mmCIF file with all atom_site columns, C-alpha atoms in Angstrom:
data_model
loop_
_atom_site.group_PDB
_atom_site.id
_atom_site.type_symbol
_atom_site.label_atom_id
_atom_site.label_alt_id
_atom_site.label_comp_id
_atom_site.label_asym_id
_atom_site.label_entity_id
_atom_site.label_seq_id
_atom_site.pdbx_PDB_ins_code
_atom_site.Cartn_x
_atom_site.Cartn_y
_atom_site.Cartn_z
_atom_site.occupancy
_atom_site.B_iso_or_equiv
_atom_site.pdbx_formal_charge
_atom_site.auth_seq_id
_atom_site.auth_comp_id
_atom_site.auth_asym_id
_atom_site.auth_atom_id
_atom_site.pdbx_PDB_model_num
ATOM 1   C CA . MET A 1 1   ? 50.903 38.305 -142.297 1.00 0.00 ? 1   MET A CA 1
ATOM 2   C CA . SER A 1 2   ? 48.096 38.459 -144.876 1.00 0.00 ? 2   SER A CA 1
ATOM 3   C CA . ARG A 1 3   ? 44.243 39.094 -145.194 1.00 0.00 ? 3   ARG A CA 1
ATOM 4   C CA . VAL A 1 4   ? 42.468 37.355 -147.340 1.00 0.00 ? 4   VAL A CA 1
ATOM 5   C CA . SER A 1 5   ? 38.903 38.636 -148.343 1.00 0.00 ? 5   SER A CA 1
ATOM 6   C CA . LYS A 1 6   ? 36.997 38.064 -152.167 1.00 0.00 ? 6   LYS A CA 1
ATOM 7   C CA . GLY A 1 7   ? 40.450 37.534 -154.434 1.00 0.00 ? 7   GLY A CA 1
ATOM 8   C CA . VAL A 1 8   ? 42.050 40.084 -152.741 1.00 0.00 ? 8   VAL A CA 1
ATOM 9   C CA . MET A 1 9   ? 45.018 39.423 -150.589 1.00 0.00 ? 9   MET A CA 1
ATOM 10  C CA . THR A 1 10  ? 46.912 42.006 -148.221 1.00 0.00 ? 10  THR A CA 1
ATOM 11  C CA . ILE A 1 11  ? 50.170 41.428 -147.186 1.00 0.00 ? 11  ILE A CA 1
ATOM 12  C CA . THR A 1 12  ? 52.679 43.194 -145.228 1.00 0.00 ? 12  THR A CA 1
ATOM 13  C CA . LEU A 1 13  ? 56.670 43.442 -146.454 1.00 0.00 ? 13  LEU A CA 1
ATOM 14  C CA . ASN A 1 14  ? 59.030 45.726 -144.683 1.00 0.00 ? 14  ASN A CA 1
ATOM 15  C CA . ASP A 1 15  ? 56.174 47.615 -143.394 1.00 0.00 ? 15  ASP A CA 1
ATOM 16  C CA . ASN A 1 16  ? 54.576 48.217 -146.021 1.00 0.00 ? 16  ASN A CA 1
ATOM 17  C CA . GLU A 1 17  ? 51.472 46.838 -147.542 1.00 0.00 ? 17  GLU A CA 1
ATOM 18  C CA . TYR A 1 18  ? 50.568 45.646 -150.557 1.00 0.00 ? 18  TYR A CA 1
ATOM 19  C CA . THR A 1 19  ? 47.140 44.647 -152.082 1.00 0.00 ? 19  THR A CA 1
ATOM 20  C CA . LEU A 1 20  ? 47.036 41.755 -154.274 1.00 0.00 ? 20  LEU A CA 1
ATOM 21  C CA . LYS A 1 21  ? 44.261 40.880 -156.116 1.00 0.00 ? 21  LYS A CA 1
ATOM 22  C CA . ALA A 1 22  ? 42.962 38.322 -158.222 1.00 0.00 ? 22  ALA A CA 1
ATOM 23  C CA . THR A 1 23  ? 43.024 39.725 -162.314 1.00 0.00 ? 23  THR A CA 1
ATOM 24  C CA . ILE A 1 24  ? 42.671 38.367 -165.117 1.00 0.00 ? 24  ILE A CA 1
ATOM 25  C CA . ALA A 1 25  ? 45.776 40.440 -166.266 1.00 0.00 ? 25  ALA A CA 1
ATOM 26  C CA . ALA A 1 26  ? 47.750 39.047 -163.320 1.00 0.00 ? 26  ALA A CA 1
ATOM 27  C CA . ILE A 1 27  ? 46.669 35.696 -163.411 1.00 0.00 ? 27  ILE A CA 1
ATOM 28  C CA . GLU A 1 28  ? 47.646 36.007 -167.961 1.00 0.00 ? 28  GLU A CA 1
ATOM 29  C CA . ALA A 1 29  ? 50.795 37.576 -166.872 1.00 0.00 ? 29  ALA A CA 1
ATOM 30  C CA . ILE A 1 30  ? 51.840 34.282 -164.180 1.00 0.00 ? 30  ILE A CA 1
ATOM 31  C CA . GLU A 1 31  ? 50.823 32.068 -166.797 1.00 0.00 ? 31  GLU A CA 1
ATOM 32  C CA . ASN A 1 32  ? 52.370 33.464 -169.435 1.00 0.00 ? 32  ASN A CA 1
ATOM 33  C CA . ARG A 1 33  ? 55.687 34.040 -168.166 1.00 0.00 ? 33  ARG A CA 1
ATOM 34  C CA . PHE A 1 34  ? 55.402 30.247 -166.288 1.00 0.00 ? 34  PHE A CA 1
ATOM 35  C CA . GLN A 1 35  ? 55.497 28.198 -169.125 1.00 0.00 ? 35  GLN A CA 1
ATOM 36  C CA . GLY A 1 36  ? 53.630 25.552 -166.877 1.00 0.00 ? 36  GLY A CA 1
ATOM 37  C CA . GLY A 1 37  ? 50.928 27.674 -165.709 1.00 0.00 ? 37  GLY A CA 1
ATOM 38  C CA . MET A 1 38  ? 50.008 27.948 -162.232 1.00 0.00 ? 38  MET A CA 1
ATOM 39  C CA . VAL A 1 39  ? 51.979 24.637 -161.330 1.00 0.00 ? 39  VAL A CA 1
ATOM 40  C CA . ALA A 1 40  ? 54.975 26.094 -162.432 1.00 0.00 ? 40  ALA A CA 1
ATOM 41  C CA . ALA A 1 41  ? 54.416 29.597 -160.105 1.00 0.00 ? 41  ALA A CA 1
ATOM 42  C CA . ALA A 1 42  ? 54.013 27.958 -157.669 1.00 0.00 ? 42  ALA A CA 1
ATOM 43  C CA . GLN A 1 43  ? 57.243 25.242 -157.763 1.00 0.00 ? 43  GLN A CA 1
ATOM 44  C CA . ALA A 1 44  ? 59.406 29.034 -159.215 1.00 0.00 ? 44  ALA A CA 1
ATOM 45  C CA . CYS A 1 45  ? 57.574 29.469 -155.317 1.00 0.00 ? 45  CYS A CA 1
ATOM 46  C CA . VAL A 1 46  ? 59.233 26.551 -153.835 1.00 0.00 ? 46  VAL A CA 1
ATOM 47  C CA . LYS A 1 47  ? 62.566 27.612 -155.476 1.00 0.00 ? 47  LYS A CA 1
ATOM 48  C CA . LEU A 1 48  ? 62.708 30.924 -152.660 1.00 0.00 ? 48  LEU A CA 1
ATOM 49  C CA . SER A 1 49  ? 63.422 33.253 -156.359 1.00 0.00 ? 49  SER A CA 1
ATOM 50  C CA . PHE A 1 50  ? 63.924 36.621 -156.024 1.00 0.00 ? 50  PHE A CA 1
ATOM 51  C CA . GLN A 1 51  ? 63.154 37.344 -159.307 1.00 0.00 ? 51  GLN A CA 1
ATOM 52  C CA . ASP A 1 52  ? 60.323 34.894 -159.239 1.00 0.00 ? 52  ASP A CA 1
ATOM 53  C CA . ALA A 1 53  ? 58.291 36.241 -156.445 1.00 0.00 ? 53  ALA A CA 1
ATOM 54  C CA . ALA A 1 54  ? 59.035 39.647 -156.697 1.00 0.00 ? 54  ALA A CA 1
ATOM 55  C CA . TYR A 1 55  ? 56.997 39.172 -160.750 1.00 0.00 ? 55  TYR A CA 1
ATOM 56  C CA . ILE A 1 56  ? 54.419 37.404 -159.255 1.00 0.00 ? 56  ILE A CA 1
ATOM 57  C CA . LEU A 1 57  ? 53.769 40.371 -156.222 1.00 0.00 ? 57  LEU A CA 1
ATOM 58  C CA . SER A 1 58  ? 54.421 42.480 -158.335 1.00 0.00 ? 58  SER A CA 1
ATOM 59  C CA . LYS A 1 59  ? 51.707 41.112 -161.047 1.00 0.00 ? 59  LYS A CA 1
ATOM 60  C CA . ALA A 1 60  ? 49.735 40.633 -157.989 1.00 0.00 ? 60  ALA A CA 1
ATOM 61  C CA . ALA A 1 61  ? 49.723 44.287 -157.025 1.00 0.00 ? 61  ALA A CA 1
ATOM 62  C CA . SER A 1 62  ? 49.362 45.880 -160.655 1.00 0.00 ? 62  SER A CA 1
ATOM 63  C CA . LEU A 1 63  ? 53.148 47.925 -159.462 1.00 0.00 ? 63  LEU A CA 1
ATOM 64  C CA . LYS A 1 64  ? 55.184 49.492 -162.142 1.00 0.00 ? 64  LYS A CA 1
ATOM 65  C CA . GLY A 1 65  ? 57.926 51.887 -161.797 1.00 0.00 ? 65  GLY A CA 1
ATOM 66  C CA . GLU A 1 66  ? 59.163 52.699 -159.253 1.00 0.00 ? 66  GLU A CA 1
ATOM 67  C CA . ASP A 1 67  ? 56.553 50.941 -157.144 1.00 0.00 ? 67  ASP A CA 1
ATOM 68  C CA . VAL A 1 68  ? 58.270 47.843 -158.880 1.00 0.00 ? 68  VAL A CA 1
ATOM 69  C CA . LYS A 1 69  ? 61.680 48.871 -157.380 1.00 0.00 ? 69  LYS A CA 1
ATOM 70  C CA . ARG A 1 70  ? 60.598 49.355 -153.616 1.00 0.00 ? 70  ARG A CA 1
ATOM 71  C CA . LEU A 1 71  ? 58.763 45.717 -153.762 1.00 0.00 ? 71  LEU A CA 1
ATOM 72  C CA . LYS A 1 72  ? 61.956 44.345 -154.645 1.00 0.00 ? 72  LYS A CA 1
ATOM 73  C CA . GLN A 1 73  ? 63.300 46.259 -151.799 1.00 0.00 ? 73  GLN A CA 1
ATOM 74  C CA . ASP A 1 74  ? 61.275 45.175 -149.273 1.00 0.00 ? 74  ASP A CA 1
ATOM 75  C CA . ILE A 1 75  ? 61.897 41.935 -150.570 1.00 0.00 ? 75  ILE A CA 1
ATOM 76  C CA . LEU A 1 76  ? 65.438 42.629 -149.703 1.00 0.00 ? 76  LEU A CA 1
ATOM 77  C CA . VAL A 1 77  ? 64.529 43.230 -146.543 1.00 0.00 ? 77  VAL A CA 1
ATOM 78  C CA . ASP A 1 78  ? 62.132 41.103 -145.162 1.00 0.00 ? 78  ASP A CA 1
ATOM 79  C CA . GLY A 1 79  ? 63.776 37.964 -146.883 1.00 0.00 ? 79  GLY A CA 1
ATOM 80  C CA . VAL A 1 80  ? 62.618 35.659 -150.090 1.00 0.00 ? 80  VAL A CA 1
ATOM 81  C CA . GLN A 1 81  ? 61.002 33.207 -147.776 1.00 0.00 ? 81  GLN A CA 1
ATOM 82  C CA . ALA A 1 82  ? 58.475 35.882 -146.573 1.00 0.00 ? 82  ALA A CA 1
ATOM 83  C CA . ALA A 1 83  ? 57.614 37.432 -150.039 1.00 0.00 ? 83  ALA A CA 1
ATOM 84  C CA . ALA A 1 84  ? 58.481 33.651 -151.818 1.00 0.00 ? 84  ALA A CA 1
ATOM 85  C CA . GLU A 1 85  ? 55.604 32.413 -149.261 1.00 0.00 ? 85  GLU A CA 1
ATOM 86  C CA . HIS A 1 86  ? 53.302 35.763 -150.108 1.00 0.00 ? 86  HIS A CA 1
ATOM 87  C CA . ALA A 1 87  ? 53.188 34.546 -153.781 1.00 0.00 ? 87  ALA A CA 1
ATOM 88  C CA . ALA A 1 88  ? 52.547 30.873 -153.173 1.00 0.00 ? 88  ALA A CA 1
ATOM 89  C CA . ASP A 1 89  ? 49.238 32.022 -151.084 1.00 0.00 ? 89  ASP A CA 1
ATOM 90  C CA . TYR A 1 90  ? 48.114 34.181 -153.881 1.00 0.00 ? 90  TYR A CA 1
ATOM 91  C CA . LEU A 1 91  ? 48.631 31.824 -155.869 1.00 0.00 ? 91  LEU A CA 1
ATOM 92  C CA . GLN A 1 92  ? 47.079 29.362 -153.356 1.00 0.00 ? 92  GLN A CA 1
ATOM 93  C CA . MET A 1 93  ? 44.068 31.949 -153.584 1.00 0.00 ? 93  MET A CA 1
ATOM 94  C CA . LEU A 1 94  ? 43.714 32.184 -157.428 1.00 0.00 ? 94  LEU A CA 1
ATOM 95  C CA . ILE A 1 95  ? 43.864 28.513 -157.770 1.00 0.00 ? 95  ILE A CA 1
ATOM 96  C CA . ASN A 1 96  ? 41.419 27.707 -154.880 1.00 0.00 ? 96  ASN A CA 1
ATOM 97  C CA . PRO A 1 97  ? 39.472 31.025 -153.613 1.00 0.00 ? 97  PRO A CA 1
ATOM 98  C CA . GLU A 1 98  ? 37.338 29.317 -151.231 1.00 0.00 ? 98  GLU A CA 1
ATOM 99  C CA . GLU A 1 99  ? 40.107 27.411 -149.661 1.00 0.00 ? 99  GLU A CA 1
ATOM 100 C CA . ALA A 1 100 ? 42.150 29.943 -149.433 1.00 0.00 ? 100 ALA A CA 1
ATOM 101 C CA . GLU A 1 101 ? 39.338 32.362 -147.487 1.00 0.00 ? 101 GLU A CA 1
ATOM 102 C CA . ALA A 1 102 ? 38.167 29.475 -145.451 1.00 0.00 ? 102 ALA A CA 1
ATOM 103 C CA . GLU A 1 103 ? 41.608 29.071 -143.908 1.00 0.00 ? 103 GLU A CA 1
ATOM 104 C CA . GLU A 1 104 ? 42.595 32.407 -143.596 1.00 0.00 ? 104 GLU A CA 1
ATOM 105 C CA . GLY A 1 105 ? 38.752 32.703 -141.719 1.00 0.00 ? 105 GLY A CA 1
ATOM 106 C CA . ASP A 1 106 ? 40.298 29.938 -139.552 1.00 0.00 ? 106 ASP A CA 1
ATOM 107 C CA . ALA A 1 107 ? 43.784 30.671 -138.744 1.00 0.00 ? 107 ALA A CA 1
ATOM 108 C CA . SER A 1 108 ? 42.286 34.271 -137.450 1.00 0.00 ? 108 SER A CA 1
ATOM 109 C CA . GLY A 1 109 ? 40.090 32.622 -134.760 1.00 0.00 ? 109 GLY A CA 1
ATOM 110 C CA . GLU A 1 110 ? 36.827 33.927 -136.117 1.00 0.00 ? 110 GLU A CA 1
ATOM 111 C CA . GLU A 1 111 ? 33.764 31.097 -135.277 1.00 0.00 ? 111 GLU A CA 1
#
């Protein structure tokens, strides 16, 4: 499950909540790791890579040290597919924030 609001997205993995934020630091880190920018990062999500999903989510949540280890454990419990979907949703929010918010509002049944 995820909630999106003005460049902030809250996800749940293994009953732990993570707040993913659209930050310059996260965008730069992701673009530096994935040399093709956001498109390459999105393609990594499709490949269902544990390391790539963990990297994107950890940068999005500004995690370090033990918090990254906890995230990885949570991904192990909930599965790589769930983590990759959250990472893809986060990337979508970065690429087109207005569309991501509209889709989230539509899905929740808001009028």
